[in-house]
Structures are given as C-alpha cells and as structure tokens.
Amino acid sequence: MSLIYSSGNLLRVEDMSLFHDAPTGRRTLTVATSLQLERGGSLAIVGESGSGKSLTAKAIAGLLPPGVRLSGSIRLEGEELTGLAERDWQRIRGRRISMLLQDPFTMMNPVMRCGAHIEEMLRDQPEFRSRSARRAEVARRLAEVGINDASVADRLPFQLSGGMCQRVALAAALARDPEILIADEPSTALDVTTQAEIMRLLNRAQAERGMALILITHDLRLAFSACERVCVFYAGQMIEVGAAPALAAAPFHPYTTGLLLSEPPASRRVSTLVAIPGRVPPADAVENECPFSDRCRWVVDAKCRTTRPPLVERTPARFTACVRQPEIQGELDALRTAALEAANEPEPVTPENGALVHVAGLCKSFGGKRPMHALKGVSLSVGRGECLGLVGESGSGKTTLGRCLVGLETPTSGQIVIEGIPSADFEALARNERARVRQTIQMIFQDPYATLNPKHSVGRALEESLRMSQRTGRTQDHVRTLLSEVGLTEAYAGRYPSELSGGERQRVAIARSLAVDPAVLVCDEPVSALDVSVQAQVLNLFKSLMASRELSLLFITHDLAVVRQIADRICVIYLGEIVEEGPCQQVLNDPQHPYTRRLISAIPAPAH
C-alpha cells in the first residue's frame, strides 16, 4: 500500500510490522504501517493508549525495546534504516532524526546539569571542542527555546518546573539541527499556557529549519491545530489518514468519529459527553477482524468480523480501514451534527444551600528563611450539591489548597470549616471530629496507580475503606455495589492495579473514596492523564454521581474545556491568589481578568 502525501520523500515507511518474541510465542504489536513524510512537513499520529503510536515512533528512531522485532522497510532519503547496527544509528539519531519524550524528568539524567544535556550533543563537532564555545552555544540554544537566563544551564532538572524542563529537553533535541523531530506527547503533562508555549516553539523551530515533525498525541485539538496531516491508530493499525482540516470536518471511520465527539468542547457545555465504550484490544487479539468491531455500533459480522480490513483510499488523499464507510458515512455525519446541535444547555444554576466547605484567608508557605508562599489569603466556599472548578497553571497553588482541605498539609494561617467543624489543623481536632471530617471530605488524585497498593487486589482496597465507614451488612455486597456504581463488574474485585487500564484504575480510586459515603470530593486533575474517550467516561461518571449521591466537588484542573463540562462555578487561581470567580459559563464566555483571558486564548483550536 502506498500513501502519497506529496512529491517529497524524506521519510518513507512501508509495510512496517512490530512483533514481540516472548517465551509463550510471538505477539503482534502493530501491523502493516505505511507512511511518508516530506521535508518540512508535519504529521500527527493520534489514538488511545495501547494503539501502537509511541511504539511506531520508537521504531522510526531506532529505539525499540528489547525483544521487539521489526519487519518491513524504513527509508530516510533512500537509505534503509531497518537492521542498522547501533553504531550506525548513532550517526543518524540526533543529527537526522531526534526525539522529544513526554516526561522530560525521565528523559534527562537527574544528576546531570541542564547545560550538560545540550553539551553532550555538541562535543563531536569541531567548532565546539573548547568549553567556552560549548557554553556559548548552550546559552544560544536555551535562548532559542525561550530561556534567556543562562544560569539555567547550571541547574539540575529537579530544580526546574515541568515547562522549563521540557524547554531544556527540546533544546537538547534540536542541538544537532535534525531533519526530523519526533515529539511523543510533548505537552501532555503541562498546563494549557505552557503547552501552548511549547507547541509554538516546536512550530517555530520547524518553520525556521525546514524540519519535518511527527507529533504523537492523544490530544485531538493539539493534533489538528499543529499538523498538516493526521494518522489515526487503533490496536496496532492505521485506520484513517487524511489532511487535518478534511479529517476534522468529516471523519470516515467510526472510531475517529467517536474520538472527536469524546473531546470536551471548550466553547460550550454539553449535557453528556459521547464516550466510546470498552477499551483498545491487543493487536494480536483482532488479527482476523476489524479491530474496532467490539466497540462499533455499525458492526456487521459478515463484513466486519471475517478479516482485518485494509487501509483504502476513498477520496483523493483520504484513507480509511472501514469496509462499511461508503454506506454509513451519512450516519456518521448525522451523528456529529446531532451532537453539536444538542450541545447548548441552560446556564447551570448555583445552589442556594449552605456551604459544606468554607475557606477564609488561607495562607500556606514552604521553606525557612526565604519561604515560598503557595497560598496568599485564599477564600472560597463549596455549596451542597455544587461543583466548584479551581483552575490555574502549575504552581498556582491549587493542589496545595486541595491538600490543605483534606489534612495532608497544614495551612500557615487562615480558616477551613468543613460541615461546621473548624478543620485548618487536623492534628488539633478531637478524635471524633477528625473521623467525621475525614468521612465528609475525600480526595481523588491525578495518578490512581500511585494511590493504589500494587500488592492489594481491588476488592481488598475497597474493603479497607469500607471498614473505616463502619457500614453494616456483608462487605462483599458493598464492594459489588461500589464497583457497579462506578461502572465496573464484580469480577474486578479480584484484579490488581497492574491489570487495569488508566480509566479503570481511576474508577477504582473513585469507588474507594465513595466507600465512606463522603459529602465532598476534592478531585485533583482526575482526568488529565487519561485518553480523550476515557476522560469522557470519567467526566460522565462524576456527573451521574453528583446527581445520584448529591455530591459536592472541588474540581481542580488546568483544562478549561474539561471544567466547562462539569463546574457550576469557577475560581481562577494565580500565584496563590483567587483572581476571578463566578458562574462557569459567565467566566469562560466573558473573562474579566487578564490572566483568565490568557488561559482561554491558550486553548488549541477545536477539532470540530
């Protein structure tokens, strides 16, 4: 199969398949991937976790993990890269193909100073043999990515913010002026303004150098706003390819349609986000059928379950792997139209009930002689049955506030009252009051895997929380009820965290918090690490729990599109201070503070 994007021929991948040789036998990881990339072109590869997009990128960069083998062809300007020895890859990697990873803190050596990471890329170039020449070039490279403070070169990675660390990693990736940069989820862990800055830097570097860009991401807004063409991966197969504007306007595959509808719109609130049920299957489990058949509402066994459909050109430069696309395209278009038309809903009404949580003049400082002031006189309240969104960039103080509310941090000064109990200092509370507060307010964290004991089954984790709630009745019945409430079957009680997807782990974390029957949940970036479809599932779950349990939420996030879908009111926090507060739709449609306007302007253009 040939995908002809343009007359350029910088990178050509043909029928590339990836396999893992395990003691139990060969496992198929990806199948028959073919793509081309012209010099200066940009290509986004999108899909859920487990789709094979990152593994494909690593194959192109010669960085496959041990045990993974490749068949097919990868050519860089006619030179075959498949089968190259590592010494040959060393003359290509960095100079011709460079890679920028999702987490700069794992990409960079924690005991090497930031400048040394860039110097490493320069040492074998004659013009940078002297230390002074390398130092000058490091300063120039840092300035190129927006770091004008040359002293950053002497700092260690942990001394920088995530955004600053990603800039240093980008400077190192660009130090040899590569012809192709592969950016694997380069902004996923960053807040919206830092994400926008990193993407501007990438696009500027690409334009100035005539460099080609491969962007790996699950963020559809980012993919469509940053790249000319988009490849959609699913279960190890490319299932749709096309120019970004055309694919965004009229996707040909049901999976692409589902991804686009799962994305929370930043410009309006929808009653229910469209979510794709189920999860991505392993590639070798769907070798003889359409990989999306188990999750597709248009599946027809005779057509979809007899063989894996190939990628076929339906219109010029538009490819899809759906055998039913010609007959269902009208329904796909109608579904998108209906979803967009049904998007407008009445302005949410702020509850008039009394506040369950009341915060007044809260301050929190860290450090000794030169303290860092994380919170500076924050005041807010959360009403019964209300969702209050707390939005701001990394370092704004929003997580510190959440931790103060649940007793994980003790504020320096100020008041916290939870259901009538002064709770600023948990240690000073009487035992019965502390138990009552802990039962009233629970916290859900960004990374559920870090909060679950990997040695404990899901059932045991829930049983431990249920023992604290002192509920009557059989514990197994309560475990079954909790799992059902978060959309999981009782079979999950016997599973361990490592056996669950990210969305399933977060559902278990939510169930564990619900075990004590709380009135308030503090949700700290609970969907930021999830794929867009799983994110939609979890947001819909929060909405249903608020309705069924009359729960109140303090929803902490940097994603304004997400907060619009769930919050009744919004507090915008900047450098430890609340700078704007009001009804969600009012604040996002008519922001008054310059910082709020900056947050909104940084949101990538919608994909639909």
mmCIF file of C-alpha atoms in Angstrom, residues 39-401:
data_model
loop_
_atom_site.group_PDB
_atom_site.id
_atom_site.type_symbol
_atom_site.label_atom_id
_atom_site.label_comp_id
_atom_site.label_asym_id
_atom_site.label_seq_id
_atom_site.Cartn_x
_atom_site.Cartn_y
_atom_site.Cartn_z
ATOM 1 C CA ARG A 39 10.883 17.647 4.183
ATOM 2 C CA GLY A 40 9.358 20.382 6.343
ATOM 3 C CA GLY A 41 6.058 18.513 6.605
ATOM 4 C CA SER A 42 4.117 17.719 9.773
ATOM 5 C CA LEU A 43 2.229 14.564 10.666
ATOM 6 C CA ALA A 44 0.221 13.822 13.827
ATOM 7 C CA ILE A 45 -0.270 10.235 14.976
ATOM 8 C CA VAL A 46 -3.255 10.014 17.324
ATOM 9 C CA GLY A 47 -5.030 7.235 19.204
ATOM 10 C CA GLU A 48 -5.734 5.886 22.664
ATOM 11 C CA SER A 49 -3.123 4.294 24.915
ATOM 12 C CA GLY A 50 -2.223 0.854 23.603
ATOM 13 C CA SER A 51 -2.874 1.761 19.975
ATOM 14 C CA GLY A 52 0.798 1.437 18.966
ATOM 15 C CA LYS A 53 1.532 5.067 18.142
ATOM 16 C CA SER A 54 4.520 5.508 20.514
ATOM 17 C CA LEU A 55 5.997 2.143 19.526
ATOM 18 C CA THR A 56 5.800 3.172 15.869
ATOM 19 C CA ALA A 57 7.661 6.394 16.667
ATOM 20 C CA LYS A 58 10.364 4.487 18.547
ATOM 21 C CA ALA A 59 10.787 2.134 15.592
ATOM 22 C CA ILE A 60 11.395 5.096 13.273
ATOM 23 C CA ALA A 61 14.022 6.432 15.716
ATOM 24 C CA GLY A 62 15.700 3.038 16.189
ATOM 25 C CA LEU A 63 14.747 2.866 19.858
ATOM 26 C CA LEU A 64 12.682 -0.310 20.062
ATOM 27 C CA PRO A 65 12.678 -2.056 23.461
ATOM 28 C CA PRO A 66 14.491 -5.380 23.880
ATOM 29 C CA GLY A 67 12.571 -8.311 22.439
ATOM 30 C CA VAL A 68 10.614 -6.223 19.918
ATOM 31 C CA ARG A 69 11.414 -7.003 16.285
ATOM 32 C CA LEU A 70 10.557 -5.189 13.082
ATOM 33 C CA SER A 71 9.639 -6.323 9.598
ATOM 34 C CA GLY A 72 9.161 -4.052 6.608
ATOM 35 C CA SER A 73 11.122 -1.017 5.488
ATOM 36 C CA ILE A 74 12.079 2.398 6.890
ATOM 37 C CA ARG A 75 13.981 4.636 4.463
ATOM 38 C CA LEU A 76 15.459 8.050 5.165
ATOM 39 C CA GLU A 77 16.132 9.750 1.820
ATOM 40 C CA GLY A 78 16.582 6.323 0.259
ATOM 41 C CA GLU A 79 18.849 4.912 2.999
ATOM 42 C CA GLU A 80 17.407 1.762 4.565
ATOM 43 C CA LEU A 81 17.344 2.068 8.368
ATOM 44 C CA THR A 82 15.901 -1.359 9.155
ATOM 45 C CA GLY A 83 18.585 -3.646 10.535
ATOM 46 C CA LEU A 84 21.187 -0.934 11.178
ATOM 47 C CA ALA A 85 23.707 -1.600 13.939
ATOM 48 C CA GLU A 86 23.644 0.718 16.944
ATOM 49 C CA ARG A 87 26.904 2.426 15.879
ATOM 50 C CA ASP A 88 25.220 3.331 12.575
ATOM 51 C CA TRP A 89 22.148 4.628 14.390
ATOM 52 C CA GLN A 90 24.403 6.920 16.420
ATOM 53 C CA ARG A 91 25.327 8.911 13.310
ATOM 54 C CA ILE A 92 21.601 9.289 12.455
ATOM 55 C CA ARG A 93 19.975 9.733 15.848
ATOM 56 C CA GLY A 94 20.234 13.350 16.968
ATOM 57 C CA ARG A 95 21.687 14.588 13.670
ATOM 58 C CA ARG A 96 18.961 13.462 11.261
ATOM 59 C CA ILE A 97 16.204 12.064 13.483
ATOM 60 C CA SER A 98 15.724 13.350 17.020
ATOM 61 C CA MET A 99 13.123 12.507 19.651
ATOM 62 C CA LEU A 100 11.405 14.537 22.363
ATOM 63 C CA LEU A 101 9.618 12.459 25.010
ATOM 64 C CA GLN A 102 6.544 13.107 27.143
ATOM 65 C CA ASP A 103 8.218 13.393 30.536
ATOM 66 C CA PRO A 104 11.407 15.492 30.474
ATOM 67 C CA PHE A 105 12.260 14.399 34.011
ATOM 68 C CA THR A 106 12.690 10.791 32.817
ATOM 69 C CA MET A 107 14.299 11.852 29.526
ATOM 70 C CA MET A 108 17.036 13.797 31.332
ATOM 71 C CA ASN A 109 19.691 12.415 33.676
ATOM 72 C CA PRO A 110 18.713 13.715 37.149
ATOM 73 C CA VAL A 111 22.351 14.106 38.270
ATOM 74 C CA MET A 112 23.486 15.978 35.132
ATOM 75 C CA ARG A 113 23.135 19.744 34.947
ATOM 76 C CA CYS A 114 20.795 21.014 32.270
ATOM 77 C CA GLY A 115 23.550 22.528 30.155
ATOM 78 C CA ALA A 116 25.416 19.212 30.105
ATOM 79 C CA HIS A 117 22.497 17.560 28.298
ATOM 80 C CA ILE A 118 22.901 20.038 25.461
ATOM 81 C CA GLU A 119 26.722 19.910 25.543
ATOM 82 C CA GLU A 120 26.567 16.139 25.074
ATOM 83 C CA MET A 121 25.038 16.723 21.651
ATOM 84 C CA LEU A 122 27.807 19.173 20.652
ATOM 85 C CA ARG A 123 31.059 17.518 21.749
ATOM 86 C CA ASP A 124 31.876 15.715 18.489
ATOM 87 C CA GLN A 125 31.509 18.870 16.384
ATOM 88 C CA PRO A 126 34.899 20.547 15.697
ATOM 89 C CA GLU A 127 33.655 24.090 16.288
ATOM 90 C CA PHE A 128 32.608 23.187 19.854
ATOM 91 C CA ARG A 129 35.758 21.465 21.087
ATOM 92 C CA SER A 130 36.538 24.225 23.575
ATOM 93 C CA ARG A 131 34.433 24.531 26.723
ATOM 94 C CA SER A 132 33.844 28.244 26.178
ATOM 95 C CA ALA A 133 32.443 27.604 22.681
ATOM 96 C CA ARG A 134 30.139 24.927 24.053
ATOM 97 C CA ARG A 135 28.950 27.205 26.878
ATOM 98 C CA ALA A 136 28.168 29.964 24.398
ATOM 99 C CA GLU A 137 26.284 27.538 22.157
ATOM 100 C CA VAL A 138 24.326 26.157 25.135
ATOM 101 C CA ALA A 139 23.249 29.705 26.055
ATOM 102 C CA ARG A 140 22.220 30.308 22.423
ATOM 103 C CA ARG A 141 20.246 27.075 22.283
ATOM 104 C CA LEU A 142 18.481 27.856 25.560
ATOM 105 C CA ALA A 143 17.557 31.324 24.271
ATOM 106 C CA GLU A 144 16.167 29.670 21.136
ATOM 107 C CA VAL A 145 13.583 27.864 23.279
ATOM 108 C CA GLY A 146 12.738 30.946 25.315
ATOM 109 C CA ILE A 147 15.172 30.554 28.235
ATOM 110 C CA ASN A 148 17.161 33.793 28.398
ATOM 111 C CA ASP A 149 18.636 33.100 31.837
ATOM 112 C CA ALA A 150 21.994 31.437 31.097
ATOM 113 C CA SER A 151 22.269 30.240 34.714
ATOM 114 C CA VAL A 152 19.598 27.599 33.943
ATOM 115 C CA ALA A 153 22.422 25.618 32.325
ATOM 116 C CA ASP A 154 23.963 25.098 35.778
ATOM 117 C CA ARG A 155 20.773 23.804 37.423
ATOM 118 C CA LEU A 156 19.691 20.214 37.852
ATOM 119 C CA PRO A 157 16.403 19.058 36.247
ATOM 120 C CA PHE A 158 14.538 18.797 39.579
ATOM 121 C CA GLN A 159 15.235 22.496 40.187
ATOM 122 C CA LEU A 160 13.085 23.461 37.175
ATOM 123 C CA SER A 161 9.354 23.423 36.557
ATOM 124 C CA GLY A 162 7.898 20.890 34.124
ATOM 125 C CA GLY A 163 7.604 23.514 31.418
ATOM 126 C CA MET A 164 11.183 24.754 31.862
ATOM 127 C CA CYS A 165 12.489 21.189 31.909
ATOM 128 C CA GLN A 166 10.638 20.427 28.663
ATOM 129 C CA ARG A 167 12.224 23.506 27.063
ATOM 130 C CA VAL A 168 15.694 22.244 28.025
ATOM 131 C CA ALA A 169 14.833 18.798 26.617
ATOM 132 C CA LEU A 170 13.665 20.470 23.389
ATOM 133 C CA ALA A 171 16.905 22.484 23.175
ATOM 134 C CA ALA A 172 18.889 19.241 23.515
ATOM 135 C CA ALA A 173 16.741 17.504 20.886
ATOM 136 C CA LEU A 174 17.332 20.374 18.440
ATOM 137 C CA ALA A 175 21.038 20.842 19.212
ATOM 138 C CA ARG A 176 22.208 18.959 16.101
ATOM 139 C CA ASP A 177 19.572 20.547 13.847
ATOM 140 C CA PRO A 178 17.794 17.290 12.948
ATOM 141 C CA GLU A 179 15.850 16.857 9.730
ATOM 142 C CA ILE A 180 13.003 15.069 11.577
ATOM 143 C CA LEU A 181 11.817 15.677 15.132
ATOM 144 C CA ILE A 182 9.562 13.045 16.696
ATOM 145 C CA ALA A 183 7.673 14.614 19.618
ATOM 146 C CA ASP A 184 5.975 11.926 21.730
ATOM 147 C CA GLU A 185 3.228 13.543 23.852
ATOM 148 C CA PRO A 186 5.488 16.594 24.423
ATOM 149 C CA SER A 187 2.892 18.649 26.292
ATOM 150 C CA THR A 188 0.558 16.111 27.953
ATOM 151 C CA ALA A 189 1.815 16.746 31.487
ATOM 152 C CA LEU A 190 1.830 20.553 31.076
ATOM 153 C CA ASP A 191 -0.820 23.162 31.819
ATOM 154 C CA VAL A 192 -2.601 24.889 28.962
ATOM 155 C CA THR A 193 -0.433 28.018 28.713
ATOM 156 C CA THR A 194 2.856 26.109 28.978
ATOM 157 C CA GLN A 195 1.537 23.606 26.439
ATOM 158 C CA ALA A 196 0.773 26.447 24.038
ATOM 159 C CA GLU A 197 4.278 27.882 24.525
ATOM 160 C CA ILE A 198 5.958 24.501 23.852
ATOM 161 C CA MET A 199 3.886 23.964 20.701
ATOM 162 C CA ARG A 200 4.712 27.487 19.469
ATOM 163 C CA LEU A 201 8.394 26.714 19.983
ATOM 164 C CA LEU A 202 8.064 23.431 18.081
ATOM 165 C CA ASN A 203 6.240 25.037 15.169
ATOM 166 C CA ARG A 204 8.694 27.943 15.020
ATOM 167 C CA ALA A 205 11.708 25.603 15.075
ATOM 168 C CA GLN A 206 10.110 23.558 12.325
ATOM 169 C CA ALA A 207 9.450 26.604 10.129
ATOM 170 C CA GLU A 208 12.895 28.181 10.650
ATOM 171 C CA ARG A 209 14.815 24.959 9.940
ATOM 172 C CA GLY A 210 12.597 23.360 7.318
ATOM 173 C CA MET A 211 12.417 20.448 9.746
ATOM 174 C CA ALA A 212 9.801 17.688 9.483
ATOM 175 C CA LEU A 213 7.676 16.985 12.574
ATOM 176 C CA ILE A 214 5.967 13.800 13.728
ATOM 177 C CA LEU A 215 3.692 14.595 16.687
ATOM 178 C CA ILE A 216 2.446 11.673 18.799
ATOM 179 C CA THR A 217 -0.546 12.712 20.902
ATOM 180 C CA HIS A 218 -3.972 11.738 22.226
ATOM 181 C CA ASP A 219 -4.988 15.422 22.294
ATOM 182 C CA LEU A 220 -7.057 15.929 19.139
ATOM 183 C CA ARG A 221 -7.187 19.726 19.476
ATOM 184 C CA LEU A 222 -3.397 19.766 19.553
ATOM 185 C CA ALA A 223 -3.054 17.391 16.608
ATOM 186 C CA PHE A 224 -5.400 19.310 14.321
ATOM 187 C CA SER A 225 -4.017 22.717 15.251
ATOM 188 C CA ALA A 226 -0.324 21.778 14.934
ATOM 189 C CA CYS A 227 -0.079 19.396 11.965
ATOM 190 C CA GLU A 228 -0.965 19.284 8.280
ATOM 191 C CA ARG A 229 -1.890 15.602 8.221
ATOM 192 C CA VAL A 230 -3.278 13.166 10.794
ATOM 193 C CA CYS A 231 -2.927 9.367 11.103
ATOM 194 C CA VAL A 232 -5.344 7.623 13.460
ATOM 195 C CA PHE A 233 -4.008 4.433 15.090
ATOM 196 C CA TYR A 234 -6.093 1.739 16.728
ATOM 197 C CA ALA A 235 -4.999 -1.672 18.065
ATOM 198 C CA GLY A 236 -1.725 -1.532 16.165
ATOM 199 C CA GLN A 237 -3.221 -0.477 12.833
ATOM 200 C CA MET A 238 -3.529 2.802 10.952
ATOM 201 C CA ILE A 239 -7.296 3.066 10.441
ATOM 202 C CA GLU A 240 -7.628 6.571 8.984
ATOM 203 C CA VAL A 241 -5.323 9.070 7.300
ATOM 204 C CA GLY A 242 -6.023 12.475 5.816
ATOM 205 C CA ALA A 243 -5.353 16.187 5.763
ATOM 206 C CA ALA A 244 -6.138 17.646 9.199
ATOM 207 C CA PRO A 245 -8.950 20.032 8.094
ATOM 208 C CA ALA A 246 -10.693 17.389 5.972
ATOM 209 C CA LEU A 247 -10.448 14.697 8.634
ATOM 210 C CA ALA A 248 -11.732 17.053 11.327
ATOM 211 C CA ALA A 249 -14.677 18.138 9.168
ATOM 212 C CA ALA A 250 -15.816 14.660 8.104
ATOM 213 C CA PRO A 251 -14.092 11.601 9.637
ATOM 214 C CA PHE A 252 -14.536 8.393 7.640
ATOM 215 C CA HIS A 253 -14.075 5.835 10.442
ATOM 216 C CA PRO A 254 -16.473 5.261 13.391
ATOM 217 C CA TYR A 255 -13.507 5.273 15.780
ATOM 218 C CA THR A 256 -12.298 8.678 14.589
ATOM 219 C CA THR A 257 -15.861 9.977 14.871
ATOM 220 C CA GLY A 258 -16.040 8.670 18.442
ATOM 221 C CA LEU A 259 -12.723 10.280 19.377
ATOM 222 C CA LEU A 260 -13.829 13.654 18.019
ATOM 223 C CA LEU A 261 -17.152 13.512 19.857
ATOM 224 C CA SER A 262 -15.437 12.430 23.101
ATOM 225 C CA GLU A 263 -13.378 15.602 23.109
ATOM 226 C CA PRO A 264 -14.915 18.138 25.522
ATOM 227 C CA PRO A 265 -15.682 21.348 23.615
ATOM 228 C CA ALA A 266 -14.070 24.446 25.082
ATOM 229 C CA SER A 267 -16.713 26.789 23.661
ATOM 230 C CA ARG A 268 -19.886 25.231 25.069
ATOM 231 C CA ARG A 269 -21.247 22.838 27.652
ATOM 232 C CA VAL A 270 -22.838 19.527 26.650
ATOM 233 C CA SER A 271 -25.308 17.541 28.726
ATOM 234 C CA THR A 272 -23.412 14.252 28.213
ATOM 235 C CA LEU A 273 -20.083 13.677 26.516
ATOM 236 C CA VAL A 274 -20.043 10.943 23.878
ATOM 237 C CA ALA A 275 -17.782 8.173 25.164
ATOM 238 C CA ILE A 276 -16.571 5.065 23.341
ATOM 239 C CA PRO A 277 -17.383 2.007 25.479
ATOM 240 C CA GLY A 278 -14.748 -0.618 26.229
ATOM 241 C CA ARG A 279 -11.000 -0.423 25.696
ATOM 242 C CA VAL A 280 -8.385 -0.914 22.970
ATOM 243 C CA PRO A 281 -7.720 -4.657 22.381
ATOM 244 C CA PRO A 282 -4.227 -6.073 21.796
ATOM 245 C CA ALA A 283 -3.335 -6.198 18.100
ATOM 246 C CA ASP A 284 -2.919 -9.980 18.097
ATOM 247 C CA ALA A 285 -6.415 -10.469 19.556
ATOM 248 C CA VAL A 286 -8.065 -8.899 16.489
ATOM 249 C CA GLU A 287 -5.833 -10.135 13.673
ATOM 250 C CA ASN A 288 -8.725 -11.614 11.687
ATOM 251 C CA GLU A 289 -11.403 -8.953 12.106
ATOM 252 C CA CYS A 290 -11.900 -5.210 12.215
ATOM 253 C CA PRO A 291 -10.071 -4.224 15.415
ATOM 254 C CA PHE A 292 -12.850 -1.774 16.343
ATOM 255 C CA SER A 293 -15.721 -4.244 15.825
ATOM 256 C CA ASP A 294 -16.417 -4.917 19.523
ATOM 257 C CA ARG A 295 -16.885 -1.178 20.223
ATOM 258 C CA CYS A 296 -18.651 -0.182 16.991
ATOM 259 C CA ARG A 297 -22.413 0.390 16.715
ATOM 260 C CA TRP A 298 -22.270 -0.215 12.939
ATOM 261 C CA VAL A 299 -20.625 -3.653 13.120
ATOM 262 C CA VAL A 300 -21.976 -6.304 10.738
ATOM 263 C CA ASP A 301 -20.495 -9.717 11.453
ATOM 264 C CA ALA A 302 -20.432 -10.892 7.835
ATOM 265 C CA LYS A 303 -18.437 -7.832 6.749
ATOM 266 C CA CYS A 304 -16.502 -6.764 9.840
ATOM 267 C CA ARG A 305 -15.528 -9.989 11.629
ATOM 268 C CA THR A 306 -14.205 -12.106 8.780
ATOM 269 C CA THR A 307 -10.903 -10.337 8.017
ATOM 270 C CA ARG A 308 -8.894 -7.310 9.112
ATOM 271 C CA PRO A 309 -9.885 -4.501 6.714
ATOM 272 C CA PRO A 310 -7.035 -2.833 4.789
ATOM 273 C CA LEU A 311 -6.462 0.915 4.572
ATOM 274 C CA VAL A 312 -8.167 2.024 1.352
ATOM 275 C CA GLU A 313 -8.188 5.386 -0.436
ATOM 276 C CA ARG A 314 -11.848 6.523 -0.543
ATOM 277 C CA THR A 315 -11.322 10.045 -1.875
ATOM 278 C CA PRO A 316 -8.069 11.689 -3.027
ATOM 279 C CA ALA A 317 -5.526 11.503 -0.161
ATOM 280 C CA ARG A 318 -8.226 10.248 2.268
ATOM 281 C CA PHE A 319 -7.728 6.690 3.529
ATOM 282 C CA THR A 320 -9.849 4.577 5.870
ATOM 283 C CA ALA A 321 -9.907 0.970 7.084
ATOM 284 C CA CYS A 322 -13.705 0.775 7.451
ATOM 285 C CA VAL A 323 -15.328 -1.552 4.902
ATOM 286 C CA ARG A 324 -18.742 -0.016 5.597
ATOM 287 C CA GLN A 325 -17.662 3.634 5.238
ATOM 288 C CA PRO A 326 -19.494 4.343 1.944
ATOM 289 C CA GLU A 327 -22.823 3.109 3.333
ATOM 290 C CA ILE A 328 -22.585 4.618 6.843
ATOM 291 C CA GLN A 329 -20.944 7.968 6.056
ATOM 292 C CA GLY A 330 -24.308 9.713 6.161
ATOM 293 C CA GLU A 331 -24.991 8.317 9.631
ATOM 294 C CA LEU A 332 -21.527 9.361 10.866
ATOM 295 C CA ASP A 333 -22.138 12.916 9.619
ATOM 296 C CA ALA A 334 -25.642 12.982 11.132
ATOM 297 C CA LEU A 335 -24.321 11.788 14.491
ATOM 298 C CA ARG A 336 -21.780 14.618 14.589
ATOM 299 C CA THR A 337 -24.392 17.184 13.558
ATOM 300 C CA ALA A 338 -26.850 15.977 16.212
ATOM 301 C CA ALA A 339 -24.172 16.034 18.914
ATOM 302 C CA LEU A 340 -23.229 19.607 18.069
ATOM 303 C CA GLU A 341 -26.847 20.791 17.837
ATOM 304 C CA ALA A 342 -27.694 19.216 21.195
ATOM 305 C CA ALA A 343 -24.710 20.889 22.822
ATOM 306 C CA ASN A 344 -26.410 24.037 24.096
ATOM 307 C CA GLU A 345 -27.960 23.657 27.527
ATOM 308 C CA PRO A 346 -29.300 26.168 30.057
ATOM 309 C CA GLU A 347 -26.867 28.081 32.226
ATOM 310 C CA PRO A 348 -26.221 25.999 35.355
ATOM 311 C CA VAL A 349 -27.801 27.406 38.483
ATOM 312 C CA THR A 350 -25.618 27.943 41.539
ATOM 313 C CA PRO A 351 -27.026 26.009 44.534
ATOM 314 C CA GLU A 352 -28.540 28.192 47.225
ATOM 315 C CA ASN A 353 -27.936 25.675 50.017
ATOM 316 C CA GLY A 354 -25.424 26.395 52.752
ATOM 317 C CA ALA A 355 -21.728 25.855 52.176
ATOM 318 C CA LEU A 356 -20.320 22.450 53.083
ATOM 319 C CA VAL A 357 -16.773 23.782 52.802
ATOM 320 C CA HIS A 358 -15.809 27.321 53.732
ATOM 321 C CA VAL A 359 -12.255 28.685 53.341
ATOM 322 C CA ALA A 360 -11.285 32.175 54.534
ATOM 323 C CA GLY A 361 -7.935 33.969 54.261
ATOM 324 C CA LEU A 362 -5.984 30.740 53.789
ATOM 325 C CA CYS A 363 -2.194 31.109 53.577
ATOM 326 C CA LYS A 364 0.432 28.415 53.155
ATOM 327 C CA SER A 365 4.198 28.900 52.998
ATOM 328 C CA PHE A 366 7.007 26.393 52.463
ATOM 329 C CA GLY A 367 10.651 26.821 53.457
ATOM 330 C CA GLY A 368 12.517 28.645 56.181
ATOM 331 C CA LYS A 369 14.401 31.927 55.807
ATOM 332 C CA ARG A 370 13.156 32.565 52.257
ATOM 333 C CA PRO A 371 9.727 30.915 52.243
ATOM 334 C CA MET A 372 7.725 30.198 49.131
ATOM 335 C CA HIS A 373 4.174 31.471 49.528
ATOM 336 C CA ALA A 374 1.939 28.893 47.836
ATOM 337 C CA LEU A 375 -1.364 30.382 49.058
ATOM 338 C CA LYS A 376 -1.924 34.071 49.807
ATOM 339 C CA GLY A 377 -5.224 34.701 51.556
ATOM 340 C CA VAL A 378 -7.475 32.367 49.541
ATOM 341 C CA SER A 379 -11.209 32.462 50.314
ATOM 342 C CA LEU A 380 -13.883 30.278 48.706
ATOM 343 C CA SER A 381 -16.839 28.046 49.512
ATOM 344 C CA VAL A 382 -18.374 24.864 48.088
ATOM 345 C CA GLY A 383 -22.151 24.517 48.298
ATOM 346 C CA ARG A 384 -24.111 21.330 48.857
ATOM 347 C CA GLY A 385 -24.519 19.503 45.541
ATOM 348 C CA GLU A 386 -22.296 22.029 43.756
ATOM 349 C CA CYS A 387 -19.201 21.552 41.612
ATOM 350 C CA LEU A 388 -16.672 24.341 42.078
ATOM 351 C CA GLY A 389 -13.915 24.368 39.460
ATOM 352 C CA LEU A 390 -10.498 25.564 40.614
ATOM 353 C CA VAL A 391 -8.379 26.377 37.561
ATOM 354 C CA GLY A 392 -4.857 27.656 37.117
ATOM 355 C CA GLU A 393 -1.409 26.800 35.834
ATOM 356 C CA SER A 394 1.101 24.506 37.505
ATOM 357 C CA GLY A 395 2.491 26.249 40.582
ATOM 358 C CA SER A 396 -0.605 28.395 41.098
ATOM 359 C CA GLY A 397 -1.396 26.770 44.458
ATOM 360 C CA LYS A 398 -4.486 24.786 43.501
ATOM 361 C CA THR A 399 -3.158 21.372 44.593
ATOM 362 C CA THR A 400 -1.803 22.853 47.835
ATOM 363 C CA LEU A 401 -5.298 24.153 48.605
#
